[in-house]
Short mmCIF file of C-alpha atoms in Angstrom, two decimals:
data_model
loop_
_atom_site.label_atom_id
_atom_site.label_comp_id
_atom_site.label_asym_id
_atom_site.label_seq_id
_atom_site.Cartn_x
_atom_site.Cartn_y
_atom_site.Cartn_z
CA MET A 1491 -2.68 -29.04 19.88
CA ASP A 1492 -1.21 -28.58 16.20
CA ARG A 1493 -2.07 -25.07 14.71
CA HIS A 1494 -1.95 -24.23 11.09
CA PRO A 1495 0.61 -21.33 10.76
CA HIS A 1496 -1.88 -19.03 9.14
CA GLN A 1497 -4.70 -19.90 11.68
CA ASP A 1498 -4.07 -16.79 13.69
CA ALA A 1499 -3.93 -14.58 10.57
CA GLN A 1500 -7.59 -15.80 9.56
CA ARG A 1501 -9.09 -14.61 12.98
CA VAL A 1502 -10.85 -11.27 12.42
CA ASP A 1503 -9.81 -10.01 15.89
CA VAL A 1504 -6.03 -10.68 15.19
CA LEU A 1505 -6.18 -8.91 11.67
CA LEU A 1506 -8.00 -5.91 13.47
CA SER A 1507 -5.63 -5.77 16.25
CA ALA A 1508 -2.68 -6.11 13.91
CA ALA A 1509 -4.12 -3.10 11.79
CA LEU A 1510 -4.56 -0.89 14.80
CA TYR A 1511 -1.03 -1.77 16.11
CA LEU A 1512 0.49 -0.74 12.65
CA ILE A 1513 -1.36 2.51 12.52
CA SER A 1514 -0.16 3.32 16.08
CA ARG A 1515 3.46 2.60 14.94
CA TYR A 1516 3.05 4.73 11.68
CA ALA A 1517 1.63 7.59 13.70
CA ALA A 1518 4.56 7.36 16.48
CA ALA A 1519 6.94 7.37 13.29
CA ALA A 1520 5.34 10.27 11.88
CA ALA A 1521 5.59 12.20 15.04
CA GLN A 1522 9.23 11.73 15.03
CA GLY A 1523 9.30 13.14 11.46
CA THR A 1524 9.77 9.84 9.79
CA THR A 1525 7.42 7.62 7.87
CA CYS A 1526 7.57 4.28 6.16
CA SER A 1527 5.93 3.51 2.88
CA ARG A 1528 6.04 -0.15 3.47
CA LEU A 1529 4.26 0.07 6.61
CA ALA A 1530 1.71 2.29 5.07
CA VAL A 1531 1.09 -0.49 2.48
CA SER A 1532 0.86 -3.07 5.29
CA ILE A 1533 -1.74 -0.91 6.92
CA GLN A 1534 -3.71 -0.48 3.60
CA CYS A 1535 -3.61 -4.26 2.96
CA HIS A 1536 -4.74 -5.21 6.34
CA LEU A 1537 -7.63 -2.81 6.01
CA GLU A 1538 -8.48 -4.24 2.68
CA ILE A 1539 -8.53 -7.72 3.97
CA LEU A 1540 -10.95 -6.68 6.73
CA ALA A 1541 -13.44 -4.82 4.18
CA GLU A 1542 -13.51 -7.90 2.00
CA ARG A 1543 -14.34 -10.48 4.74
CA SER A 1544 -17.67 -11.75 5.02
CA ASP A 1545 -17.31 -12.61 8.74
CA VAL A 1546 -16.56 -8.92 9.64
CA PRO A 1547 -19.34 -6.95 10.86
CA ARG A 1548 -20.94 -4.61 8.03
CA LEU A 1549 -20.05 -1.48 9.80
CA VAL A 1550 -16.38 -2.50 10.30
CA ARG A 1551 -16.29 -3.74 6.77
CA ASP A 1552 -17.47 -0.40 5.38
CA THR A 1553 -15.23 1.64 7.59
CA CYS A 1554 -12.28 -0.43 6.80
CA GLY A 1555 -12.94 -0.11 3.05
CA LEU A 1556 -13.05 3.73 3.24
CA LEU A 1557 -9.96 3.81 5.44
CA ALA A 1558 -8.27 1.47 2.99
CA GLU A 1559 -9.06 3.78 0.11
CA GLU A 1560 -7.55 6.75 2.10
CA TRP A 1561 -4.24 4.77 2.66
CA ARG A 1562 -4.24 3.78 -0.98
CA ARG A 1563 -4.35 7.44 -1.95
CA SER A 1564 -1.86 8.36 0.69
CA VAL A 1565 0.64 5.66 -0.57
CA ALA A 1566 0.05 6.50 -4.22
CA ASN A 1567 1.44 9.86 -3.39
CA GLU A 1568 4.60 8.42 -2.10
CA ALA A 1569 5.05 5.41 -4.38
CA GLU A 1570 2.92 2.51 -5.62
CA ARG A 1571 3.85 -0.81 -4.07
CA PRO A 1572 1.93 -3.90 -4.16
CA CYS A 1573 1.02 -5.81 -1.12
CA GLY A 1574 3.63 -8.61 -0.22
CA PRO A 1575 2.89 -12.22 -1.11
CA ALA A 1576 2.04 -13.13 2.47
CA LEU A 1577 -0.70 -10.48 2.54
CA LEU A 1578 -1.99 -11.42 -1.12
CA ALA A 1579 -2.24 -15.09 0.31
CA LEU A 1580 -4.40 -13.76 3.07
CA VAL A 1581 -6.68 -11.69 0.84
CA ALA A 1582 -7.04 -14.91 -1.26
CA LYS A 1583 -8.18 -16.86 1.68
CA ALA A 1584 -10.52 -14.17 2.74
CA ARG A 1585 -12.10 -14.05 -0.59
CA MET A 1586 -12.76 -17.84 -0.38
CA ARG A 1587 -14.87 -17.51 2.70
#
């Protein structure tokens, strides 16, 4: 069975699991006194993607939207960095749905 490389990235459960994993890694790093702004941006982008998808339950979309805004403010306090091209491609695909 051939799979498109972005097929898994389009699944809501994969996106949500990835966001939760990234948040756990950020928390672990913060507990050791270090943080990574790129990781924070990646978390923000994953949450934004989930907030914009029509196939995500409304409560999850709303929660992800609020959390994405909090992460955006947090990241803005460190340094403004845009989402990478791979994440932007996922956002574009999510908007087409």
